[in-house]
Amino acid sequence: MGLNYNFKKMHLLLALAVILVALLAINPNTLALTTTCDRITQHGYPCENHVVTTSDGYLLTMFRIPNSHRMESRKVDSRPAVLLMHGTQSSSDMWVLNGPNDGLPFMLADGGFDVWLGNVRGNIYSRNHTTLSPSSSEFRDYSWDEIGQRDMPAKIDYILKHTGDKSLHYIGFSQGTRIFMILLSSKPEYSAKIRSSHMLGPGVFLCHVRSLLPTLLAPFLGRPSALATLYGSISTNAFGELINTVGPGLCRQSSFVPLCINALQSTAGRGSPYINKTVLPEFFATNPAGSSPRLSLHFFQLTASCKFQAFDFGPEENMRRYGQSFPPPYELENIKLQTPAELYFSENDYLATVKDVQHLSQIMGDQVIPHRVNLTKYNHFDFILAENVKTVVNDCVLDKMQKYEGRPFNGSLCNYFIDKPFDEK
């Protein structure tokens, strides 16, 4: 009986291996070899590659769209810089997948802005260091603390030095909102360098997340333990690279499209009809884009603790690093921006829930302006990948930025938000 069972098991594994090889042979993932710059220039826009060195030696790639070929017949006095930062386990690719008509970077370039697309340490575009090997455990020894306190100021200072500007606009999605708040809490002087800020899916607090993996794993990995230490010692990029290889081939086949959508919606919010299905192969070719196990643990910790705080190493290591036995909170009350941060969120977002955005808004008061999408099924990834993202979100963001610049603006493009964002429906 045992022999027969093992024989059947071997046949199953062999069959899966054959299917995998066939998928790789029929659908080689050339998309993964395409860079953000490739995706930009194929639409006729110029693109530059810039490498920034952080204070602790990480080499971070930024892609720049300095102008737009669509602007050749129009003159602008200046092109203010705007930095866009991606979500967790993602990269600058996510911003350009929706193409030149709907993608926010292209719209910004067409609108007269100098567009910079950042990447955090450890992802596919920032996997180098001045001294450390990318495969070493020391290289992966970071969380959102280091990204907010080291990556973010390095990027902002580089852009401002390169352009000669004193401040820039900032747009963050998901993780990009979290690291922005860590920066401003830790280094309040950077508030003066932010002209306006726009937070898409602002998952700063993660107490009420409904996404599948965090809700399953946070109870086990959300506090320092032997299990969390074991998880933190494992590289997470191999599984992501497998998805990058197999995912595009699967998602090109109509029979597998529902599976691809379900995989996204289990993370972002179920039932959304707005996903642009044509970008699914490219999305899975570029996501996950790489991260560190400690960053994942930081996510689980914020979910379990319901706090916005530094990474928890346990009492002994906390005392050595922080001078106290518990991780210090990020003091959001101390953030004083030149203009309020614009928060864009939705009811069906599993990663930036209404309750958590309301908690953030209550703490920051008049430092934020909340905008809740009036489409009840709009989910987390819809802020980037929806077929209607241009009219629902991007037109509004661009129009507000034109207003902040003192340029002509429409004033009637923010039509998809409810008047009282935190009222129960």
Short mmCIF file of C-alpha atoms in Angstrom, two decimals:
data_model
loop_
_atom_site.label_atom_id
_atom_site.label_comp_id
_atom_site.label_asym_id
_atom_site.label_seq_id
_atom_site.Cartn_x
_atom_site.Cartn_y
_atom_site.Cartn_z
CA MET A 1 0.00 0.00 0.00
CA GLY A 2 2.78 2.44 0.99
CA LEU A 3 4.76 1.55 -2.15
CA ASN A 4 1.70 2.13 -4.36
CA TYR A 5 1.05 5.49 -2.65
CA ASN A 6 4.65 6.62 -3.21
CA PHE A 7 4.47 5.48 -6.84
CA LYS A 8 1.34 7.60 -7.41
CA LYS A 9 2.96 10.53 -5.63
CA MET A 10 6.02 10.30 -7.88
CA HIS A 11 3.79 10.25 -10.96
CA LEU A 12 1.97 13.36 -9.73
CA LEU A 13 5.22 15.22 -9.12
CA LEU A 14 6.53 14.13 -12.51
CA ALA A 15 3.33 15.35 -14.18
CA LEU A 16 3.62 18.73 -12.43
CA ALA A 17 7.25 18.98 -13.51
CA VAL A 18 6.31 18.26 -17.12
CA ILE A 19 3.57 20.92 -17.02
CA LEU A 20 6.00 23.45 -15.55
CA VAL A 21 8.66 22.73 -18.19
CA ALA A 22 6.02 22.97 -20.93
CA LEU A 23 4.85 26.33 -19.66
CA LEU A 24 8.40 27.63 -19.56
CA ALA A 25 9.08 26.35 -23.06
CA ILE A 26 5.88 27.68 -24.61
CA ASN A 27 5.75 30.94 -22.66
CA PRO A 28 9.28 32.10 -21.86
CA ASN A 29 9.11 35.10 -19.60
CA THR A 30 10.75 37.76 -21.73
CA LEU A 31 8.67 40.33 -19.81
CA ALA A 32 10.89 39.85 -16.76
CA LEU A 33 13.87 40.95 -18.87
CA THR A 34 12.09 44.20 -19.77
CA THR A 35 13.03 47.12 -17.51
CA THR A 36 10.97 50.09 -16.43
CA CYS A 37 12.94 52.22 -18.92
CA ASP A 38 12.11 49.75 -21.70
CA ARG A 39 8.43 50.03 -20.85
CA ILE A 40 8.64 53.82 -20.86
CA THR A 41 10.59 54.26 -24.10
CA GLN A 42 8.36 51.85 -26.02
CA HIS A 43 5.64 54.49 -25.67
CA GLY A 44 7.89 57.23 -27.07
CA TYR A 45 8.87 58.86 -23.78
CA PRO A 46 12.52 59.53 -22.84
CA CYS A 47 13.92 57.66 -19.84
CA GLU A 48 17.04 58.00 -17.71
CA ASN A 49 18.61 55.54 -15.28
CA HIS A 50 19.99 56.96 -12.02
CA VAL A 51 21.73 55.08 -9.19
CA VAL A 52 21.65 56.47 -5.65
CA THR A 53 23.90 55.28 -2.82
CA THR A 54 22.39 55.25 0.68
CA SER A 55 24.31 56.11 3.82
CA ASP A 56 24.65 52.38 4.56
CA GLY A 57 25.87 51.41 1.09
CA TYR A 58 22.78 50.17 -0.80
CA LEU A 59 22.67 51.08 -4.50
CA LEU A 60 19.15 52.10 -5.49
CA THR A 61 17.96 52.56 -9.06
CA MET A 62 15.60 55.36 -10.01
CA PHE A 63 14.08 55.83 -13.46
CA ARG A 64 13.36 59.33 -14.70
CA ILE A 65 10.95 60.64 -17.34
CA PRO A 66 12.40 64.15 -17.78
CA ASN A 67 9.81 65.35 -20.29
CA SER A 68 7.10 64.22 -22.69
CA HIS A 69 7.10 64.02 -26.48
CA ARG A 70 3.45 65.03 -26.26
CA MET A 71 4.53 68.37 -24.76
CA GLU A 72 6.73 69.46 -27.68
CA SER A 73 4.21 72.02 -28.93
CA ARG A 74 3.57 73.41 -25.45
CA LYS A 75 5.94 75.36 -23.24
CA VAL A 76 6.17 75.23 -19.45
CA ASP A 77 8.24 77.58 -17.32
CA SER A 78 9.54 74.70 -15.23
CA ARG A 79 9.05 70.99 -14.71
CA PRO A 80 8.65 70.39 -10.95
CA ALA A 81 10.00 67.05 -9.74
CA VAL A 82 7.70 64.32 -8.44
CA LEU A 83 8.87 61.09 -6.77
CA LEU A 84 6.65 57.99 -7.00
CA MET A 85 7.25 55.04 -4.64
CA HIS A 86 5.80 51.58 -5.18
CA GLY A 87 4.12 49.03 -2.90
CA THR A 88 5.45 46.07 -0.91
CA GLN A 89 7.22 43.34 -2.92
CA SER A 90 6.92 45.53 -6.01
CA SER A 91 9.02 47.91 -8.11
CA SER A 92 8.85 50.95 -10.36
CA ASP A 93 7.37 48.70 -13.06
CA MET A 94 3.95 48.78 -11.40
CA TRP A 95 3.46 52.45 -12.24
CA VAL A 96 3.82 52.04 -16.02
CA LEU A 97 1.91 48.80 -16.70
CA ASN A 98 -1.33 50.60 -17.52
CA GLY A 99 0.27 52.40 -20.46
CA PRO A 100 0.60 56.02 -21.55
CA ASN A 101 -3.07 56.99 -21.49
CA ASP A 102 -3.94 55.75 -17.99
CA GLY A 103 -0.57 55.33 -16.23
CA LEU A 104 0.11 58.10 -13.71
CA PRO A 105 3.81 58.66 -14.60
CA PHE A 106 2.93 59.31 -18.25
CA MET A 107 0.07 61.61 -17.29
CA LEU A 108 2.41 63.56 -14.99
CA ALA A 109 5.03 63.90 -17.73
CA ASP A 110 2.33 65.08 -20.16
CA GLY A 111 1.20 67.53 -17.48
CA GLY A 112 4.60 69.21 -17.27
CA PHE A 113 6.25 67.35 -14.37
CA ASP A 114 9.74 65.85 -14.04
CA VAL A 115 8.89 62.26 -13.05
CA TRP A 116 11.14 60.05 -10.89
CA LEU A 117 10.23 56.40 -10.20
CA GLY A 118 11.98 55.02 -7.13
CA ASN A 119 12.87 51.49 -6.02
CA VAL A 120 13.57 50.32 -2.47
CA ARG A 121 16.53 48.22 -1.39
CA GLY A 122 16.32 44.53 -2.18
CA ASN A 123 13.97 44.65 -5.15
CA ILE A 124 14.99 43.67 -8.68
CA TYR A 125 16.39 47.14 -9.46
CA SER A 126 18.16 47.75 -6.15
CA ARG A 127 19.90 44.49 -5.40
CA ASN A 128 23.46 45.79 -5.12
CA HIS A 129 25.67 47.18 -2.38
CA THR A 130 29.05 48.82 -2.11
CA THR A 131 30.45 46.00 0.06
CA LEU A 132 27.80 43.35 0.80
CA SER A 133 26.86 40.42 -1.42
CA PRO A 134 23.14 40.49 -2.37
CA SER A 135 22.95 36.81 -1.38
CA SER A 136 24.24 37.47 2.14
CA SER A 137 22.05 37.56 5.23
CA GLU A 138 23.56 40.96 6.07
CA PHE A 139 22.21 42.40 2.82
CA ARG A 140 18.68 41.23 3.68
CA ASP A 141 18.87 42.59 7.22
CA TYR A 142 16.43 45.46 6.84
CA SER A 143 12.79 46.40 7.37
CA TRP A 144 10.67 49.46 6.68
CA ASP A 145 12.74 51.33 9.26
CA GLU A 146 15.85 51.38 7.07
CA ILE A 147 13.86 52.10 3.90
CA GLY A 148 12.09 55.08 5.48
CA GLN A 149 15.12 56.44 7.31
CA ARG A 150 17.85 55.77 4.72
CA ASP A 151 16.44 55.03 1.25
CA MET A 152 13.90 57.83 1.25
CA PRO A 153 16.18 60.73 2.25
CA ALA A 154 18.85 59.50 -0.16
CA LYS A 155 16.39 59.62 -3.07
CA ILE A 156 14.89 62.99 -2.17
CA ASP A 157 18.28 64.62 -1.66
CA TYR A 158 19.58 63.18 -4.93
CA ILE A 159 16.60 64.49 -6.91
CA LEU A 160 16.76 67.95 -5.37
CA LYS A 161 20.50 68.20 -5.95
CA HIS A 162 20.12 67.01 -9.54
CA THR A 163 17.26 69.39 -10.38
CA GLY A 164 18.27 72.35 -8.24
CA ASP A 165 14.81 72.46 -6.67
CA LYS A 166 14.22 73.00 -2.97
CA SER A 167 11.18 70.71 -2.73
CA LEU A 168 9.30 68.06 -4.70
CA HIS A 169 5.92 66.39 -4.97
CA TYR A 170 5.50 62.87 -3.60
CA ILE A 171 3.13 60.05 -4.58
CA GLY A 172 3.17 56.79 -2.65
CA PHE A 173 1.20 53.59 -3.06
CA SER A 174 0.70 51.23 -0.09
CA GLN A 175 4.24 50.65 1.23
CA GLY A 176 5.13 53.96 -0.38
CA THR A 177 2.80 55.71 2.09
CA ARG A 178 4.23 53.81 5.06
CA ILE A 179 7.87 54.66 4.37
CA PHE A 180 6.89 58.28 3.72
CA MET A 181 5.40 58.54 7.21
CA ILE A 182 8.47 56.83 8.71
CA LEU A 183 10.68 59.41 6.98
CA LEU A 184 8.70 62.41 8.20
CA SER A 185 8.37 61.01 11.74
CA SER A 186 12.09 60.24 11.99
CA LYS A 187 13.44 63.23 10.09
CA PRO A 188 10.88 66.05 10.44
CA GLU A 189 13.15 68.44 8.53
CA TYR A 190 12.14 66.64 5.34
CA SER A 191 8.62 68.07 5.59
CA ALA A 192 10.05 71.29 4.18
CA LYS A 193 11.20 69.36 1.10
CA ILE A 194 7.70 68.11 0.25
CA ARG A 195 5.57 70.41 -1.92
CA SER A 196 2.53 68.14 -1.95
CA SER A 197 1.90 64.47 -1.10
CA HIS A 198 -0.63 61.96 -2.40
CA MET A 199 -1.17 58.65 -0.62
CA LEU A 200 -2.84 55.88 -2.68
CA GLY A 201 -4.11 52.99 -0.58
CA PRO A 202 -2.49 54.47 2.56
CA GLY A 203 -1.73 51.35 4.59
CA VAL A 204 0.12 53.06 7.44
CA PHE A 205 -1.77 51.31 10.21
CA LEU A 206 -2.36 47.60 9.48
CA CYS A 207 -4.57 46.62 12.40
CA HIS A 208 -7.67 45.68 10.40
CA VAL A 209 -6.14 44.16 7.26
CA ARG A 210 -8.24 41.46 5.62
CA SER A 211 -5.64 40.22 3.17
CA LEU A 212 -5.22 36.44 3.29
CA LEU A 213 -1.54 35.96 4.18
CA PRO A 214 -1.21 38.65 6.91
CA THR A 215 -4.37 37.48 8.68
CA LEU A 216 -3.11 33.88 8.62
CA LEU A 217 0.51 34.53 9.59
CA ALA A 218 0.40 37.57 11.90
CA PRO A 219 -0.79 35.53 14.93
CA PHE A 220 2.28 33.28 14.57
CA LEU A 221 4.94 35.65 13.23
CA GLY A 222 3.77 39.01 14.56
CA ARG A 223 5.89 38.86 17.72
CA PRO A 224 9.53 37.95 18.37
CA SER A 225 9.84 34.16 18.71
CA ALA A 226 11.92 31.21 17.60
CA LEU A 227 9.52 30.70 14.69
CA ALA A 228 9.86 34.34 13.62
CA THR A 229 13.65 34.07 13.83
CA LEU A 230 13.56 30.98 11.62
CA TYR A 231 11.33 32.76 9.10
CA GLY A 232 13.66 35.76 9.14
CA SER A 233 16.61 33.58 8.18
CA ILE A 234 15.01 32.34 4.95
CA SER A 235 15.36 34.16 1.63
CA THR A 236 11.96 34.89 0.09
CA ASN A 237 13.06 35.76 -3.45
CA ALA A 238 13.15 32.22 -4.88
CA PHE A 239 9.38 31.77 -4.66
CA GLY A 240 8.81 35.20 -6.15
CA GLU A 241 11.10 34.42 -9.06
CA LEU A 242 9.10 31.25 -9.72
CA ILE A 243 5.91 33.32 -9.90
CA ASN A 244 7.66 35.78 -12.23
CA THR A 245 8.59 32.88 -14.51
CA VAL A 246 5.38 30.84 -14.55
CA GLY A 247 2.76 33.53 -13.87
CA PRO A 248 2.87 35.42 -17.19
CA GLY A 249 2.39 32.24 -19.22
CA LEU A 250 -0.57 31.19 -17.12
CA CYS A 251 -2.22 34.60 -17.13
CA ARG A 252 -2.08 34.84 -20.93
CA GLN A 253 -4.36 31.81 -21.17
CA SER A 254 -8.04 32.65 -20.85
CA SER A 255 -8.76 29.53 -18.79
CA PHE A 256 -6.29 30.70 -16.11
CA VAL A 257 -7.28 34.40 -16.00
CA PRO A 258 -9.86 33.82 -13.20
CA LEU A 259 -7.12 32.11 -11.15
CA CYS A 260 -4.80 35.09 -11.67
CA ILE A 261 -7.53 37.53 -10.68
CA ASN A 262 -8.38 35.48 -7.59
CA ALA A 263 -4.71 35.48 -6.54
CA LEU A 264 -4.68 39.27 -6.71
CA GLN A 265 -8.02 39.76 -5.03
CA SER A 266 -7.25 37.48 -2.08
CA THR A 267 -4.63 40.10 -1.25
CA ALA A 268 -6.24 43.31 -2.45
CA GLY A 269 -10.03 42.88 -2.07
CA ARG A 270 -12.48 40.42 -3.60
CA GLY A 271 -15.19 41.15 -6.13
CA SER A 272 -13.67 44.12 -7.94
CA PRO A 273 -14.76 44.25 -11.60
CA TYR A 274 -12.27 47.00 -12.47
CA ILE A 275 -8.98 45.12 -12.93
CA ASN A 276 -7.36 45.64 -16.33
CA LYS A 277 -6.99 41.99 -17.36
CA THR A 278 -4.58 42.79 -20.18
CA VAL A 279 -1.85 43.79 -17.71
CA LEU A 280 -2.01 40.57 -15.68
CA PRO A 281 0.89 38.82 -17.50
CA GLU A 282 3.15 41.83 -16.99
CA PHE A 283 2.01 42.22 -13.39
CA PHE A 284 3.05 38.68 -12.49
CA ALA A 285 6.24 39.03 -14.52
CA THR A 286 7.27 41.89 -12.23
CA ASN A 287 5.57 41.04 -8.93
CA PRO A 288 6.85 39.94 -6.47
CA ALA A 289 9.97 41.99 -7.19
CA GLY A 290 11.97 40.98 -4.12
CA SER A 291 12.24 42.06 -0.51
CA SER A 292 13.59 40.81 2.81
CA PRO A 293 12.13 38.35 5.34
CA ARG A 294 12.53 40.96 8.09
CA LEU A 295 10.35 43.38 6.15
CA SER A 296 7.62 40.72 5.99
CA LEU A 297 7.99 40.21 9.74
CA HIS A 298 7.62 43.97 10.24
CA PHE A 299 4.33 43.77 8.32
CA PHE A 300 3.07 40.95 10.57
CA GLN A 301 4.18 42.86 13.67
CA LEU A 302 2.22 45.98 12.73
CA THR A 303 -0.82 43.82 12.04
CA ALA A 304 -0.56 41.98 15.36
CA SER A 305 0.23 45.05 17.50
CA CYS A 306 -2.12 47.52 15.78
CA LYS A 307 0.67 50.08 16.21
CA PHE A 308 2.84 52.07 13.82
CA GLN A 309 6.25 51.46 15.29
CA ALA A 310 9.81 50.37 14.65
CA PHE A 311 10.75 46.72 14.20
CA ASP A 312 10.49 44.62 17.37
CA PHE A 313 13.67 42.58 17.93
CA GLY A 314 12.67 41.38 21.40
CA PRO A 315 13.45 43.01 24.77
CA GLU A 316 17.20 42.41 24.84
CA GLU A 317 18.00 43.58 21.31
CA ASN A 318 15.47 46.41 21.59
CA MET A 319 17.35 47.67 24.64
CA ARG A 320 20.64 47.60 22.72
CA ARG A 321 19.22 49.35 19.65
CA TYR A 322 16.58 51.68 21.10
CA GLY A 323 17.60 52.05 24.73
CA GLN A 324 14.27 50.55 25.83
CA SER A 325 12.76 47.07 25.93
CA PHE A 326 10.00 47.79 23.39
CA PRO A 327 10.11 49.30 19.89
CA PRO A 328 9.51 53.06 19.74
CA PRO A 329 6.39 54.32 17.96
CA TYR A 330 6.61 56.67 15.02
CA GLU A 331 5.26 59.99 16.26
CA LEU A 332 2.82 60.94 13.51
CA GLU A 333 1.55 63.85 15.58
CA ASN A 334 4.86 65.62 15.02
CA ILE A 335 4.60 65.70 11.23
CA LYS A 336 4.06 69.25 9.94
CA LEU A 337 3.74 69.33 6.17
CA GLN A 338 3.60 72.49 4.05
CA THR A 339 0.38 71.20 2.51
CA PRO A 340 -1.89 68.42 3.86
CA ALA A 341 -1.28 64.89 2.60
CA GLU A 342 -4.09 63.74 0.31
CA LEU A 343 -5.32 60.25 1.28
CA TYR A 344 -7.08 58.14 -1.38
CA PHE A 345 -8.73 54.97 -0.08
CA SER A 346 -11.69 52.65 -0.64
CA GLU A 347 -14.14 50.40 1.19
CA ASN A 348 -13.03 47.15 -0.45
CA ASP A 349 -9.31 47.64 0.17
CA TYR A 350 -8.07 44.69 2.25
CA LEU A 351 -4.66 46.31 2.98
CA ALA A 352 -5.62 49.91 3.71
CA THR A 353 -8.96 49.55 5.44
CA VAL A 354 -11.35 52.38 6.17
CA LYS A 355 -10.90 51.88 9.94
CA ASP A 356 -7.12 52.10 9.71
CA VAL A 357 -7.21 55.16 7.44
CA GLN A 358 -9.67 56.80 9.83
CA HIS A 359 -7.30 56.12 12.73
CA LEU A 360 -4.46 57.74 10.77
CA SER A 361 -6.67 60.71 9.93
CA GLN A 362 -7.70 61.17 13.56
CA ILE A 363 -4.07 61.26 14.69
CA MET A 364 -2.86 63.63 11.98
CA GLY A 365 -5.89 65.94 11.96
CA ASP A 366 -5.61 68.82 9.49
CA GLN A 367 -2.32 67.40 8.19
CA VAL A 368 -4.33 65.06 5.94
CA ILE A 369 -7.31 65.31 3.59
CA PRO A 370 -9.16 61.98 3.21
CA HIS A 371 -10.81 60.96 -0.09
CA ARG A 372 -12.88 57.77 -0.05
CA VAL A 373 -13.74 56.29 -3.45
CA ASN A 374 -17.49 55.97 -3.93
CA LEU A 375 -17.20 52.65 -5.82
CA THR A 376 -17.83 50.03 -3.13
CA LYS A 377 -15.87 47.24 -4.89
CA TYR A 378 -12.74 49.31 -5.59
CA ASN A 379 -9.79 47.44 -4.08
CA HIS A 380 -6.13 48.00 -3.24
CA PHE A 381 -4.59 47.25 -6.65
CA ASP A 382 -7.31 49.21 -8.45
CA PHE A 383 -5.46 52.39 -7.43
CA ILE A 384 -2.77 51.27 -9.90
CA LEU A 385 -4.23 48.66 -12.26
CA ALA A 386 -7.93 49.45 -12.71
CA GLU A 387 -9.31 50.09 -16.19
CA ASN A 388 -10.92 53.27 -14.83
CA VAL A 389 -8.01 54.45 -12.64
CA LYS A 390 -7.48 57.52 -14.83
CA THR A 391 -10.95 58.96 -14.26
CA VAL A 392 -11.41 57.69 -10.70
CA VAL A 393 -8.02 58.65 -9.22
CA ASN A 394 -5.28 59.87 -11.55
CA ASP A 395 -7.10 62.84 -13.11
CA CYS A 396 -7.84 64.10 -9.61
CA VAL A 397 -4.24 63.69 -8.40
CA LEU A 398 -2.78 65.49 -11.41
CA ASP A 399 -5.31 68.32 -11.19
CA LYS A 400 -4.53 68.86 -7.51
CA MET A 401 -0.80 68.97 -8.28
CA GLN A 402 -1.38 71.59 -10.98
CA LYS A 403 -3.30 73.64 -8.43
CA TYR A 404 -0.47 73.31 -5.88
CA GLU A 405 1.90 74.59 -8.58
CA GLY A 406 -0.26 77.65 -9.21
CA ARG A 407 -0.94 76.47 -12.74
CA PRO A 408 -4.30 76.41 -14.55
CA PHE A 409 -6.37 73.53 -13.23
CA ASN A 410 -9.83 72.11 -13.86
CA GLY A 411 -11.17 71.88 -10.31
CA SER A 412 -13.92 69.40 -11.20
CA LEU A 413 -12.01 66.15 -11.76
CA CYS A 414 -12.38 64.65 -8.29
CA ASN A 415 -15.86 63.26 -8.82
CA TYR A 416 -15.51 59.71 -7.48
CA PHE A 417 -15.30 60.43 -3.75
CA ILE A 418 -18.01 60.59 -1.10
CA ASP A 419 -18.58 63.81 0.85
CA LYS A 420 -18.20 62.28 4.31
CA PRO A 421 -15.42 59.69 3.95
CA PHE A 422 -15.80 58.03 7.34
CA ASP A 423 -19.58 57.86 7.59
CA GLU A 424 -20.97 54.34 7.69
CA LYS A 425 -23.02 53.54 4.61
#
